[in-house]
Coordinates of C-alpha atoms in Angstrom, one line a residue:
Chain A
X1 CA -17.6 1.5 5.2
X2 CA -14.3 3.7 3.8
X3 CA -11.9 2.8 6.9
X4 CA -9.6 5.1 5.6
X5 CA -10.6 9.0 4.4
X6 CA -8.9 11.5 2.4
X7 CA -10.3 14.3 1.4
X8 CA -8.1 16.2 -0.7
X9 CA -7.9 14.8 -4.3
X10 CA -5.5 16.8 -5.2
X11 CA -2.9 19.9 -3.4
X12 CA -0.8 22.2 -4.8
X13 CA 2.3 24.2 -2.8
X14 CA 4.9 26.2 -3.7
X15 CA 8.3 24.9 -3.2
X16 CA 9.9 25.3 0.2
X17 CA 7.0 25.9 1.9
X18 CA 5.0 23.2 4.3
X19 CA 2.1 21.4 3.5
X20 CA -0.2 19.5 5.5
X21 CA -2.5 16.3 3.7
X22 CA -5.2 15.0 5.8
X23 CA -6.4 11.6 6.6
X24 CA -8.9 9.9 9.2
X25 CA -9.7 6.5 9.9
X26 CA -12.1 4.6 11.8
X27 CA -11.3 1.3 14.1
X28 CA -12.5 0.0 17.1
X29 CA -9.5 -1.7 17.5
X30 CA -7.2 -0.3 20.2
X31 CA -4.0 -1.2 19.0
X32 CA -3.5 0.0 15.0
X33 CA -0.6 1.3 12.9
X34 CA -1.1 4.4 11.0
X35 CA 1.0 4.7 7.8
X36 CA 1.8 7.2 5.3
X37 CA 3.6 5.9 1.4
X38 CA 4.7 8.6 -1.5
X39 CA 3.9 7.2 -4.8
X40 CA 6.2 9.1 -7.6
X41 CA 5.2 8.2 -11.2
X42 CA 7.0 5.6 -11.1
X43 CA 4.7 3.0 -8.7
X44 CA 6.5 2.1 -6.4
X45 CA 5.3 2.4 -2.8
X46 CA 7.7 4.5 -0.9
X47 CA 6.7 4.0 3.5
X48 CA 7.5 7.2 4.6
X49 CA 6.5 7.3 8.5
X50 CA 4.5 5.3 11.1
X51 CA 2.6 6.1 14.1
X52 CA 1.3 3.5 16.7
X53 CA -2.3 3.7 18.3
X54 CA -0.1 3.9 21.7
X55 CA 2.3 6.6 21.0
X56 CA 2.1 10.1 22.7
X57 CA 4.5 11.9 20.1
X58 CA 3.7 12.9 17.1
X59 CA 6.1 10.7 14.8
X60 CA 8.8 12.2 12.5
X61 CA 11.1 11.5 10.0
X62 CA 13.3 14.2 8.7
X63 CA 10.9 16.7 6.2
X64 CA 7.6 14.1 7.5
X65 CA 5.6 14.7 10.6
X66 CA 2.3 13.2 11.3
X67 CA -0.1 14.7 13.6
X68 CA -1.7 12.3 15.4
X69 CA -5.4 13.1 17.0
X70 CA -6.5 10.4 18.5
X71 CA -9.7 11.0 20.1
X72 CA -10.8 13.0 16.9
X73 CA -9.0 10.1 14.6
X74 CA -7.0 12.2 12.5
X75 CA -3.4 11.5 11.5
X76 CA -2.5 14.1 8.9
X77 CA 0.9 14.1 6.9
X78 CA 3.1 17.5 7.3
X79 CA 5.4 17.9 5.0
X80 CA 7.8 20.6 5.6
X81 CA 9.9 23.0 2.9
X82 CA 8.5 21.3 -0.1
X83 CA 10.8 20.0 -2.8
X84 CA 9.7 19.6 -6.5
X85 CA 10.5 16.0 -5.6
X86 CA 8.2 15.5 -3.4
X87 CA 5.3 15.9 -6.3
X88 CA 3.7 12.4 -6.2
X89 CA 0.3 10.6 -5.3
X90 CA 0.5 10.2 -1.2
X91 CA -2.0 7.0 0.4
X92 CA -2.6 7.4 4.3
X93 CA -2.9 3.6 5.3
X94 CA -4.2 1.5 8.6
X95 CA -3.3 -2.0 10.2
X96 CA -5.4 -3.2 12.3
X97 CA -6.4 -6.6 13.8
X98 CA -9.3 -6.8 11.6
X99 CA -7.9 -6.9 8.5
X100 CA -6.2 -10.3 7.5
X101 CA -2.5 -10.5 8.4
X102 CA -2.9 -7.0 9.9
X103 CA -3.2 -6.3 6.1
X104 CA -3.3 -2.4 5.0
X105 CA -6.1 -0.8 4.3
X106 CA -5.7 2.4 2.4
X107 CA -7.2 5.7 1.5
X108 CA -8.1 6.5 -2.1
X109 CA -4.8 8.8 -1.5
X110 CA -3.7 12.6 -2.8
X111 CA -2.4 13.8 -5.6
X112 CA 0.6 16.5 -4.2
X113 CA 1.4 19.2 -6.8
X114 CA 4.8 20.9 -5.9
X115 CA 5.4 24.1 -8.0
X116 CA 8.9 26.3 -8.3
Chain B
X1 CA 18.7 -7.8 -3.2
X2 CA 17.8 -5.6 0.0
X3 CA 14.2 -4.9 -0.6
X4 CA 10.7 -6.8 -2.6
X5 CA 11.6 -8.3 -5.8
X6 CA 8.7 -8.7 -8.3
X7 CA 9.3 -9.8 -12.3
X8 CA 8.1 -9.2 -14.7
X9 CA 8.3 -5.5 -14.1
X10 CA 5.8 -5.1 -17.3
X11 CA 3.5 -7.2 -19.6
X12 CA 0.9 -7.1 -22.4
X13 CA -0.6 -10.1 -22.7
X14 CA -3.7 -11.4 -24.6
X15 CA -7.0 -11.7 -23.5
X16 CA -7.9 -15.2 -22.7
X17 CA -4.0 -16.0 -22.1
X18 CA -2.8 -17.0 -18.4
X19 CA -0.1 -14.8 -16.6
X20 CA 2.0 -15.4 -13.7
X21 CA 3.4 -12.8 -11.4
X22 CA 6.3 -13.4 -8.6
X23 CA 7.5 -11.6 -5.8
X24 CA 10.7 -12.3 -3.8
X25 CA 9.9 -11.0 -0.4
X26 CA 12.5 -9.3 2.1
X27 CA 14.6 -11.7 3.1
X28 CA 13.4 -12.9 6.7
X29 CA 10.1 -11.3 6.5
X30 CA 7.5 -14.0 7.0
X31 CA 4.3 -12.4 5.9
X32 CA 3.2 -11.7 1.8
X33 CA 0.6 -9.4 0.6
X34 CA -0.7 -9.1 -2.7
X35 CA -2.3 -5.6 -3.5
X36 CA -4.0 -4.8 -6.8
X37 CA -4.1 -0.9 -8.0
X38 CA -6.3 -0.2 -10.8
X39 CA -5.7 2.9 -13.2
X40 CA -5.9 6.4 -10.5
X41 CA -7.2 4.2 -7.5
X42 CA -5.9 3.3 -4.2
X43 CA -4.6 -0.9 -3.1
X44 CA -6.8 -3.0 -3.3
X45 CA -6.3 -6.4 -0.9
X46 CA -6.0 -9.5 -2.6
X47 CA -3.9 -12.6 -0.6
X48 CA -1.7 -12.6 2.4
X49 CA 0.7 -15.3 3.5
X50 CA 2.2 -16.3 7.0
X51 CA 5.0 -18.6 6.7
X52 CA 3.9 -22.0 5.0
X53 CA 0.8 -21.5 6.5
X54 CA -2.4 -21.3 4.1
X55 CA -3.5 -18.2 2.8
X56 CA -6.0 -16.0 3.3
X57 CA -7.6 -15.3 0.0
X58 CA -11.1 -13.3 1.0
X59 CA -9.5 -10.2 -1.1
X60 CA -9.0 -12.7 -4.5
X61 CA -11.7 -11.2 -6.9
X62 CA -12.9 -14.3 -8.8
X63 CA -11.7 -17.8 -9.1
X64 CA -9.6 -17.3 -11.8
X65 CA -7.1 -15.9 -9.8
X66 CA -4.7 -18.2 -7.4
X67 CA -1.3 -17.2 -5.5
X68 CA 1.1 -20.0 -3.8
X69 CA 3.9 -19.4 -1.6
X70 CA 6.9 -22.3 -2.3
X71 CA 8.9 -22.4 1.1
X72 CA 7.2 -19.7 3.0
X73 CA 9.7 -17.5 0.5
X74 CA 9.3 -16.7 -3.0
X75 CA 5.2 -16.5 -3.5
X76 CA 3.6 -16.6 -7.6
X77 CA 0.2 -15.0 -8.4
X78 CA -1.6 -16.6 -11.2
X79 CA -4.2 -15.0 -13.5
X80 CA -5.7 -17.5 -15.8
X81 CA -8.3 -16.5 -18.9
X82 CA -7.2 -12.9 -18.4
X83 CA -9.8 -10.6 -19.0
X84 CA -9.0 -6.6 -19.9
X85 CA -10.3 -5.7 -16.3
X86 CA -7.5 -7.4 -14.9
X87 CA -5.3 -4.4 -16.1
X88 CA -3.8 -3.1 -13.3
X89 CA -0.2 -2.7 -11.3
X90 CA 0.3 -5.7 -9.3
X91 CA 2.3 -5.4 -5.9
X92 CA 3.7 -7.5 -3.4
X93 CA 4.7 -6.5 0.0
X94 CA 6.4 -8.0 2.7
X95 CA 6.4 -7.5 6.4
X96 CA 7.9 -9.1 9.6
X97 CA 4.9 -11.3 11.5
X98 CA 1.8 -9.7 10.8
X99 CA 1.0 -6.7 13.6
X100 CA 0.1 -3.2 14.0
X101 CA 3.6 -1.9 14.4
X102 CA 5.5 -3.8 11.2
X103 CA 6.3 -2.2 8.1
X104 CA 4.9 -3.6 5.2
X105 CA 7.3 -2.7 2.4
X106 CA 6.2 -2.9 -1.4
X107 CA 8.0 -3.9 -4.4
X108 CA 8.3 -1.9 -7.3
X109 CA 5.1 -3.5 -9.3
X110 CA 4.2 -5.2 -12.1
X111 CA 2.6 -3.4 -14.8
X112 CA -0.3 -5.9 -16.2
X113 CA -1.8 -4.9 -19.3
X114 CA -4.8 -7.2 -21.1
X115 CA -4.9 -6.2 -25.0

């Protein structure tokens, strides 16, 4: 079963505005990590932000925010005032005690347009 | 260096020929993942490493691929008889002790391709 879901292949948005990528995940764990990475052309994996299964606040990280839904298992990136930088693939990612080494599972991820 | 180290950063090799991969972890990070990412997919889980402890290798994909870890540090991934489905980008990642709340951060890659 896909532990990790994203349903948006591919997004476009115009530069400076906001944009929000979705994600949701399934565990029966109760203590998980929720993580977000930016690919650029490039490969490498870029960590952008975290969330923990026990946090109340929504995390953030400068232009990232991640709105965290627990009971409906949602943690969806927000990414505010878009740069053309910011074009790249974006992977919504889990650890969890199930996994080996806590090792990350990851959604097939989305593919962020940003246009002038 | 300050982050994951891998080399080569590309290679083409042959089919049938055997490659090896490293990765230099973060220094004092104690856990090593190898992730394979096939051609417009997401990671794929292959090994992970504790310390000098033995690996878990339920991710590997057949037997003709094998990882070691020298000193709970530096780890090599092998791919013997390569075959052109083994193109992909390789990574490595490193975290502090394996839980919900570490980082894992990835090197830059290597590119694989089988000709």
């Amino acid at each position: 079963a896909q532990k990790i879901t994203q349903t948006q292949p591919g997004m476009f948005v115009q530069e400076k505005e906001a944009v929000t990528l979705d994600c949701t995940y399934d565990t029966s764990d109760q203590s998980y990590g929720l993580f977000w990475y930016k690919q650029p052309s490039s490969g490498e994996m870029i960590f952008l932000i975290y969330q923990g299964s026990y946090d109340e606040q929504n995390a953030t990280e400068g232009r990232y925010s991640l709105n965290f839904q627990k009971a409906r298992k949602s943690a969806n990136l927000v990414i505010s005032a878009s740069q053309l930088g910011d074009s790249a693939m974006y992977f919504c990612a889990m650890r969890e005690n199930q996994n080996s080494g806590y090792a990350l599972n990851f959604g097939k991820g989305t593919s962020l347009l940003v246009t002038p | 260096g300050a982050g994951v180290s891998q080399s080569p950063s590309n290679k083409v090799t042959e089919k049938g020929k055997d490659v090896e991969l490293r990765c230099d972890p973060i220094s004092g990070h104690t856990a090593l993942y190898w992730y394979r990412q096939s051609l417009g997919q997401g990671l794929e889980f292959l090994i992970y490493f504790q310390g000098n402890s033995a690996p878990d290798k339920s991710g590997l994909p057949s037997d003709r691929f094998s990882a070691e870890r020298t000193g709970g540090s530096v780890s090599t991934l092998t791919i013997q008889r390569t075959q052109q489905e083994d193109s992909a980008v390789y990574l490595c990642a490193s975290s502090f002790a394996g839980s919900s709340g570490n980082t894992i951060y990835f090197g830059e890659g290597s590119w694989l391709t089988v000709v």
